[in-house]
Coordinates of N, CA and C in Angstrom, one line a residue:
X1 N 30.5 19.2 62.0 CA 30.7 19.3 60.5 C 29.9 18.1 59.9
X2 N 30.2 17.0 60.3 CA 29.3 15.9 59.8 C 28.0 16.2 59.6
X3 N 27.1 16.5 60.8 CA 26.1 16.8 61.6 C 25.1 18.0 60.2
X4 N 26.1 18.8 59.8 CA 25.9 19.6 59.3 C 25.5 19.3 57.8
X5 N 27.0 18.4 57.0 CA 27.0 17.6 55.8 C 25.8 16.7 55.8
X6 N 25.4 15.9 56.8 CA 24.2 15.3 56.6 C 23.0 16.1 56.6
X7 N 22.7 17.1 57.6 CA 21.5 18.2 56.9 C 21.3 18.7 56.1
X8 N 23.0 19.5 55.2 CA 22.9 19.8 53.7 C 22.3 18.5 53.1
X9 N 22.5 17.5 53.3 CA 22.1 16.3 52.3 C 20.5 16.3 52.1
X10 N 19.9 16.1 53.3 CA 18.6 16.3 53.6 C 17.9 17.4 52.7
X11 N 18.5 18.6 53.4 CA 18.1 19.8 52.6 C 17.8 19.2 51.2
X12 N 18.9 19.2 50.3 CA 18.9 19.3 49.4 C 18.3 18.1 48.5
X13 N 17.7 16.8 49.2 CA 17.1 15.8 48.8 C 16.1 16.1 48.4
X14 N 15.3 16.9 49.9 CA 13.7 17.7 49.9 C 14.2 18.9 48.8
X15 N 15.1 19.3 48.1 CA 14.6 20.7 47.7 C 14.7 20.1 46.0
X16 N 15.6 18.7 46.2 CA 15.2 17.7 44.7 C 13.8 17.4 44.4
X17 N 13.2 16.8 45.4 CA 11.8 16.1 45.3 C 11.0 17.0 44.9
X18 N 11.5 18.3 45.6 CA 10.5 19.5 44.8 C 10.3 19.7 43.9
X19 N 11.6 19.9 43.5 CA 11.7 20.3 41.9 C 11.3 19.5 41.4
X20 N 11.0 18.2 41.2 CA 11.0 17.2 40.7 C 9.1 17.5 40.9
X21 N 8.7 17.5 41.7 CA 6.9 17.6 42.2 C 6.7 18.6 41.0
X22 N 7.5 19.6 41.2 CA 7.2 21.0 40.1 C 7.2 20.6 38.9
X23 N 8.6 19.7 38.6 CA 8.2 19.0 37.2 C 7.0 18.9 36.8
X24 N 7.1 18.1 37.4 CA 5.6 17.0 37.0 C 4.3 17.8 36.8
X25 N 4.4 18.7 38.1 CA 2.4 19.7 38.0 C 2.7 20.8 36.7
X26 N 3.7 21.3 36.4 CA 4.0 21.8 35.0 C 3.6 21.5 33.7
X27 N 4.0 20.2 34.0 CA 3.6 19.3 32.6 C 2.3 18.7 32.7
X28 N 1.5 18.7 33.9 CA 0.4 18.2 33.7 C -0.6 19.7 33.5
X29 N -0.3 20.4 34.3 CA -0.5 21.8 33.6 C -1.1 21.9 32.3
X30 N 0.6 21.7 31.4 CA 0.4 22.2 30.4 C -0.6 21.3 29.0
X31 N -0.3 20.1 29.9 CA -1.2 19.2 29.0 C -2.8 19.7 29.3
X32 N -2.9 19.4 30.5 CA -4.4 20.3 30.7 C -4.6 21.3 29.8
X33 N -3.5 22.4 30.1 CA -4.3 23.6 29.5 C -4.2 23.2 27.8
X34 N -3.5 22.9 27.0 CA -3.5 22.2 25.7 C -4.9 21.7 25.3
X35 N -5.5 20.8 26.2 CA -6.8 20.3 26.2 C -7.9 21.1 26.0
X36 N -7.8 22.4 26.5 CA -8.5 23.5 27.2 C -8.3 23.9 26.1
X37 N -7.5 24.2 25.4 CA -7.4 24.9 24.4 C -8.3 24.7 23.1
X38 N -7.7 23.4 23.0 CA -8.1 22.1 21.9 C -9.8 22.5 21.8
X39 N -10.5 22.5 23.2 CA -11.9 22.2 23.1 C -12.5 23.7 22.7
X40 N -11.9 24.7 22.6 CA -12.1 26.1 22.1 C -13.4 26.8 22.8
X41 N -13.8 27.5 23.1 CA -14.7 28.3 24.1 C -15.6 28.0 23.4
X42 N -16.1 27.4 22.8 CA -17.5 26.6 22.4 C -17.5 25.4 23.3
X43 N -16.5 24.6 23.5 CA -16.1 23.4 23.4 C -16.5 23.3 25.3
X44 N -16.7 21.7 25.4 CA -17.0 21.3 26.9 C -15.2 21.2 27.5
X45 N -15.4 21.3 28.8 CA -14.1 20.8 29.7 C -14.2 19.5 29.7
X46 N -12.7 19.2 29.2 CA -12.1 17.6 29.8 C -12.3 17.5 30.6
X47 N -12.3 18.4 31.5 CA -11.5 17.9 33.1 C -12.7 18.0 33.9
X48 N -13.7 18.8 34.1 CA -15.1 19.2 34.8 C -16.3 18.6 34.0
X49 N -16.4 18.3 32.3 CA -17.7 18.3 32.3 C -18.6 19.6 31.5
X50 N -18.1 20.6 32.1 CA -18.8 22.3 31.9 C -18.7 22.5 30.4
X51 N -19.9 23.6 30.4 CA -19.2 24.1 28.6 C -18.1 25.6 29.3
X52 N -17.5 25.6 28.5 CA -16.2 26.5 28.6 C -16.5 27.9 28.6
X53 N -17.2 27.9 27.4 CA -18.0 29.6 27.2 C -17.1 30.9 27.7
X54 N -18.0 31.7 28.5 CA -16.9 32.7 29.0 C -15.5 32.9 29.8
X55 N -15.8 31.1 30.5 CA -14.8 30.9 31.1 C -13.3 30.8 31.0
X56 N -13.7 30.2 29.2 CA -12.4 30.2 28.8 C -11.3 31.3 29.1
X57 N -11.4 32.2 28.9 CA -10.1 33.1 29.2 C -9.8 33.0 30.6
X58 N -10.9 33.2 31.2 CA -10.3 33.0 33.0 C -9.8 31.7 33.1
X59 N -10.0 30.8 32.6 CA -9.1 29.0 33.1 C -7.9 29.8 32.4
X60 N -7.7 30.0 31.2 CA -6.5 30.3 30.8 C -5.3 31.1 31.3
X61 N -6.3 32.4 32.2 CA -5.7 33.0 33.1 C -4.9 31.9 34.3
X62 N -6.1 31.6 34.8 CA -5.5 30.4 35.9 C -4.6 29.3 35.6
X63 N -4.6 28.4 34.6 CA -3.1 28.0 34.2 C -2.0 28.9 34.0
X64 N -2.5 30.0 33.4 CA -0.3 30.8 33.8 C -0.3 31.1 35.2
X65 N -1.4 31.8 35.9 CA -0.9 32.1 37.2 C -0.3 30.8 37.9
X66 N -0.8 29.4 37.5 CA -0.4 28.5 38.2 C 1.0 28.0 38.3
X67 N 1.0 28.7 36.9 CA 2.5 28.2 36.0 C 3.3 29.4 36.2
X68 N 2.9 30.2 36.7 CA 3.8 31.3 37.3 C 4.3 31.1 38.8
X69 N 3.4 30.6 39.6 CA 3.8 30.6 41.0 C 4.7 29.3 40.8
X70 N 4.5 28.4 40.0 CA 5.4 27.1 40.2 C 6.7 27.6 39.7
X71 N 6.7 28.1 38.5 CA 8.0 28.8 38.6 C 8.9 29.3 39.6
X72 N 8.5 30.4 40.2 CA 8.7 31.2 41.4 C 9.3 29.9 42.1
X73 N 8.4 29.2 42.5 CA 8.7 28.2 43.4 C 10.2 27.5 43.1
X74 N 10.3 26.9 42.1 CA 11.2 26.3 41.3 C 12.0 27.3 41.4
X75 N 12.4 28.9 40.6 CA 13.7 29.2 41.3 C 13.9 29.6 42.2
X76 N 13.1 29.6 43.2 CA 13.6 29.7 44.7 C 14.4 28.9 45.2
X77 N 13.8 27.5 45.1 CA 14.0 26.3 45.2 C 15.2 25.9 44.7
X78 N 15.7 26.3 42.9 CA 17.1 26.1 42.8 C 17.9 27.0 43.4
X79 N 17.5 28.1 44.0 CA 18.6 29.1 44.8 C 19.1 28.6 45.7
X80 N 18.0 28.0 46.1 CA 18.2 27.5 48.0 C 19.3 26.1 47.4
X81 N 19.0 25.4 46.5 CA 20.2 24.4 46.1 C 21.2 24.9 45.9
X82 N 21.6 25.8 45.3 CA 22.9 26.4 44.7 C 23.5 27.1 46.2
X83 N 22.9 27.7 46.7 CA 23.3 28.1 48.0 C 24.2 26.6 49.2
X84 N 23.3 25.4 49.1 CA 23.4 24.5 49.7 C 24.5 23.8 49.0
X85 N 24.8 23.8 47.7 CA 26.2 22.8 47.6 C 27.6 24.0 47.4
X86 N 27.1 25.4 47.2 CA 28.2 26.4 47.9 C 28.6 26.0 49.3
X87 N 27.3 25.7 50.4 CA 28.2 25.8 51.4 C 28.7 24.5 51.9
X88 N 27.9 23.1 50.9 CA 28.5 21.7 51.1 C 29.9 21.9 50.8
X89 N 30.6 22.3 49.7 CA 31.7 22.5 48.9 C 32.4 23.5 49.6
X90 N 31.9 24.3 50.5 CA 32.7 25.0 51.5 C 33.5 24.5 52.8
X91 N 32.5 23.5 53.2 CA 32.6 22.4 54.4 C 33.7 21.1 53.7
X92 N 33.3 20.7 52.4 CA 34.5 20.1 52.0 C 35.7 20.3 51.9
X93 N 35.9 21.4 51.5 CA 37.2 22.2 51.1 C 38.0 22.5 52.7
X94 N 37.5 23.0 53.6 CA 38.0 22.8 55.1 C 38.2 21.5 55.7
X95 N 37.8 20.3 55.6 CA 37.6 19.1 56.0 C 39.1 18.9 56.3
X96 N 40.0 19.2 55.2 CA 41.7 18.6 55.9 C 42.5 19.7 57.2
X97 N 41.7 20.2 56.7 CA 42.0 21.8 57.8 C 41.4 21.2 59.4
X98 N 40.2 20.9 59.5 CA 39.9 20.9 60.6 C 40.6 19.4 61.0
X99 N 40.6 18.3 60.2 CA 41.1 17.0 60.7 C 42.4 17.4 61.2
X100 N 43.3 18.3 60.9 CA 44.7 19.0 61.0 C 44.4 19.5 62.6
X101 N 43.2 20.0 62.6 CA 43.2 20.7 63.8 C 42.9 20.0 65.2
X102 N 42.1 19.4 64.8 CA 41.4 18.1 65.7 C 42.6 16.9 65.9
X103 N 44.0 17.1 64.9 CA 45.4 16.0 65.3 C 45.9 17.3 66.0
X104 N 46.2 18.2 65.9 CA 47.0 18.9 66.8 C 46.2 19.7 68.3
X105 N 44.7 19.3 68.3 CA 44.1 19.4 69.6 C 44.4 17.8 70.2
X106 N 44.6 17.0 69.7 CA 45.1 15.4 70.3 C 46.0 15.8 71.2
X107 N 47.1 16.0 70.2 CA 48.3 16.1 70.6 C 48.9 16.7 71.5
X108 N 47.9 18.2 71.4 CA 48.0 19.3 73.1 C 47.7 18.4 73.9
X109 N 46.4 18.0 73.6 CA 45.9 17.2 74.7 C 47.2 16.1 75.7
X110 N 48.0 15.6 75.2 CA 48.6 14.6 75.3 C 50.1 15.5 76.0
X111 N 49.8 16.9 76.0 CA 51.7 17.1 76.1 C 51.5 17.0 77.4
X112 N 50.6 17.0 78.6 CA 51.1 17.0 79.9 C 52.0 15.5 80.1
X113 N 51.4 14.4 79.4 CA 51.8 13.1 79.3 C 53.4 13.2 78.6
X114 N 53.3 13.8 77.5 CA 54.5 13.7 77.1 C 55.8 14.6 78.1
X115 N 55.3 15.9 78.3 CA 56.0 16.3 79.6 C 56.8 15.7 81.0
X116 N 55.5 15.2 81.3 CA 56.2 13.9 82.6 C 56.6 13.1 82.1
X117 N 56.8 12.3 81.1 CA 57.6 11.3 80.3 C 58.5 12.0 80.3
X118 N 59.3 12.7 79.9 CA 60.5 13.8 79.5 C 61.2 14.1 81.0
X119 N 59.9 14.5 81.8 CA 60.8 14.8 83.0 C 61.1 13.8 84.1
X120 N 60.4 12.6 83.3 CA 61.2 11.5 84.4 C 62.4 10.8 83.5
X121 N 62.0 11.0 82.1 CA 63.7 10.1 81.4 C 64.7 11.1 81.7
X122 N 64.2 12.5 82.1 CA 65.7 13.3 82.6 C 66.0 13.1 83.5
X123 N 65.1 12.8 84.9 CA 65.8 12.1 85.8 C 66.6 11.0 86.3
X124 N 65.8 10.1 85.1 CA 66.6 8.7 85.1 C 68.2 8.4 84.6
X125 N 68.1 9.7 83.6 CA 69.4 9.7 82.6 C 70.4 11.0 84.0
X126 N 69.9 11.6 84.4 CA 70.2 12.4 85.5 C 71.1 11.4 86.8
X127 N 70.3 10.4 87.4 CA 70.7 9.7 88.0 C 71.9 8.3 87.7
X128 N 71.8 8.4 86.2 CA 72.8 7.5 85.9 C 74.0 8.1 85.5
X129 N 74.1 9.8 85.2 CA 74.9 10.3 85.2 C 75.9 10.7 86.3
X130 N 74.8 10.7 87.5 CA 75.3 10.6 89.3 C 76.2 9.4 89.2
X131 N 75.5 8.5 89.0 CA 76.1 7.1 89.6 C 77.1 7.0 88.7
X132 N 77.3 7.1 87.6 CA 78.8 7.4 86.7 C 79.4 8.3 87.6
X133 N 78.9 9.3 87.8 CA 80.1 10.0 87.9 C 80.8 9.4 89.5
X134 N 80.1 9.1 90.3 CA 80.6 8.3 91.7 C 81.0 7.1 91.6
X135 N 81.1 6.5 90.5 CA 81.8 5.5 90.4 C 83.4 5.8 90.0
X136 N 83.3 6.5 89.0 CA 84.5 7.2 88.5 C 85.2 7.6 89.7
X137 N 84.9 8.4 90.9 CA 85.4 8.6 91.8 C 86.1 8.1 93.0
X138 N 85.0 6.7 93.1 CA 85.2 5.7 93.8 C 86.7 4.8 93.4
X139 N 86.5 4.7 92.1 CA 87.7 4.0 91.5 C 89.0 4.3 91.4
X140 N 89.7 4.5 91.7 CA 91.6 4.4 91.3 C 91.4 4.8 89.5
X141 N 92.6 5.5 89.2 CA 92.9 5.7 88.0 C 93.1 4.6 87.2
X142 N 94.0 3.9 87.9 CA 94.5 2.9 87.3 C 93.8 1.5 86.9
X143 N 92.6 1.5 87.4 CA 91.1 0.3 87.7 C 91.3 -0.3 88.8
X144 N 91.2 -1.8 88.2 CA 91.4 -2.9 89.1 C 92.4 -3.7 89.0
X145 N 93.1 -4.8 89.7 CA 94.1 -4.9 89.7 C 93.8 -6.6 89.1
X146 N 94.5 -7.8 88.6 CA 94.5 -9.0 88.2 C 93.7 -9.6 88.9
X147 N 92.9 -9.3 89.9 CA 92.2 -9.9 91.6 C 90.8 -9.4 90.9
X148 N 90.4 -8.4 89.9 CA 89.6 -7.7 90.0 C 89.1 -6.7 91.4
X149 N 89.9 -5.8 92.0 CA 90.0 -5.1 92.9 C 90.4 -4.1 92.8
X150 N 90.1 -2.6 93.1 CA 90.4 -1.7 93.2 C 92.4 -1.9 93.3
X151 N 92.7 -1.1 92.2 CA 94.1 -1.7 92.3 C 94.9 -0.5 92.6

C-alpha cells in the first residue's frame, strides 16, 4: 500500500510538471502567434526573419494545431490526475481497514503461543488442584492438634 501511495505521488508529480510545461508552451504560443498577427501578411516574422506573405494563414494554422494537441494533451493529463487521487483517496479510505487487518493477522499469528500458555496455566492450576485435593485427604477433619500434628 505504501509502495503504491508513493507511486501515486510520483505519478502525479510528473503529471503536475506537465501540466505546468503545457502551461507555459501555451502561453508562449499565444504570445507568438499575437506577434504573428501584429506583423500582418505583409509584415516580416519575429521569430524567423521571413516575410510572412502567403504563409501567413498556414503559421496560423500551425499555432492552433499546436494549441490543439496541447490541449488534448492537458486533458488527458488531468484525467490521468483525477483518476490518480480517486484511487489515492481510495487507498486512504481502506488504510484503518487494512491496519485492522494486519493487528488481527498479528495476533493469529501469536495464538499458537497464546494456546500453550493456556495449556500449560491449565496444568499448573490442574496440578494445584491435585495437590489440594490430596492434602485435604491426607489430613484428619479435625486439622492439627496444639503440637501442630495431624490431630
Amino acid at each position: 500500500v505504501s509502495y503504491r501511495l508513493a507511486e501515486i505521488n510520483r505519478q502525479a508529480g510528473t503529471l503536475a510538471a506537465r501540466l505546468e510545461r503545457y502551461r507555459e508552451e501555451r502561453e508562449k504560443i499565444a504570445a507568438d502567434r499575437e506577434t504573428i498577427r501584429n506583423a500582418g501578411a505583409d509584415g516580416v516574422c519575429p521569430l524567423c526573419r521571413q516575410k510572412l506573405g502567403d504563409h501567413f494563414g498556414s503559421i496560423e494554422a500551425e499555432f492552433s494545431a499546436r494549441l490543439q494537441d496541447l490541449e488534448e494533451k492537458a486533458v488527458a493529463d488531468l484525467g490521468r490526475q483525477e483518476k490518480l487521487a480517486k484511487e489515492r483517496a481510495g487507498i486512504e479510505h481502506l488504510k484503518p481497514a487494512l491496519d485492522a487487518v494486519r493487528t488481527l493477522d498479528a495476533n493469529l499469528r501469536q495464538k499458537p503461543v497464546y494456546v500453550q500458555e493456556l495449556a500449560s496455566l491449565a496444568a499448573q492450576q490442574k496440578k494445584k488442584e491435585d495437590d489440594e485435593h490430596r492434602i485435604r485427604k491426607v489430613r484428619p477433619a479435625g486439622g492439627l492438634d496444639k503440637d501442630g500434628r495431624p490431630g
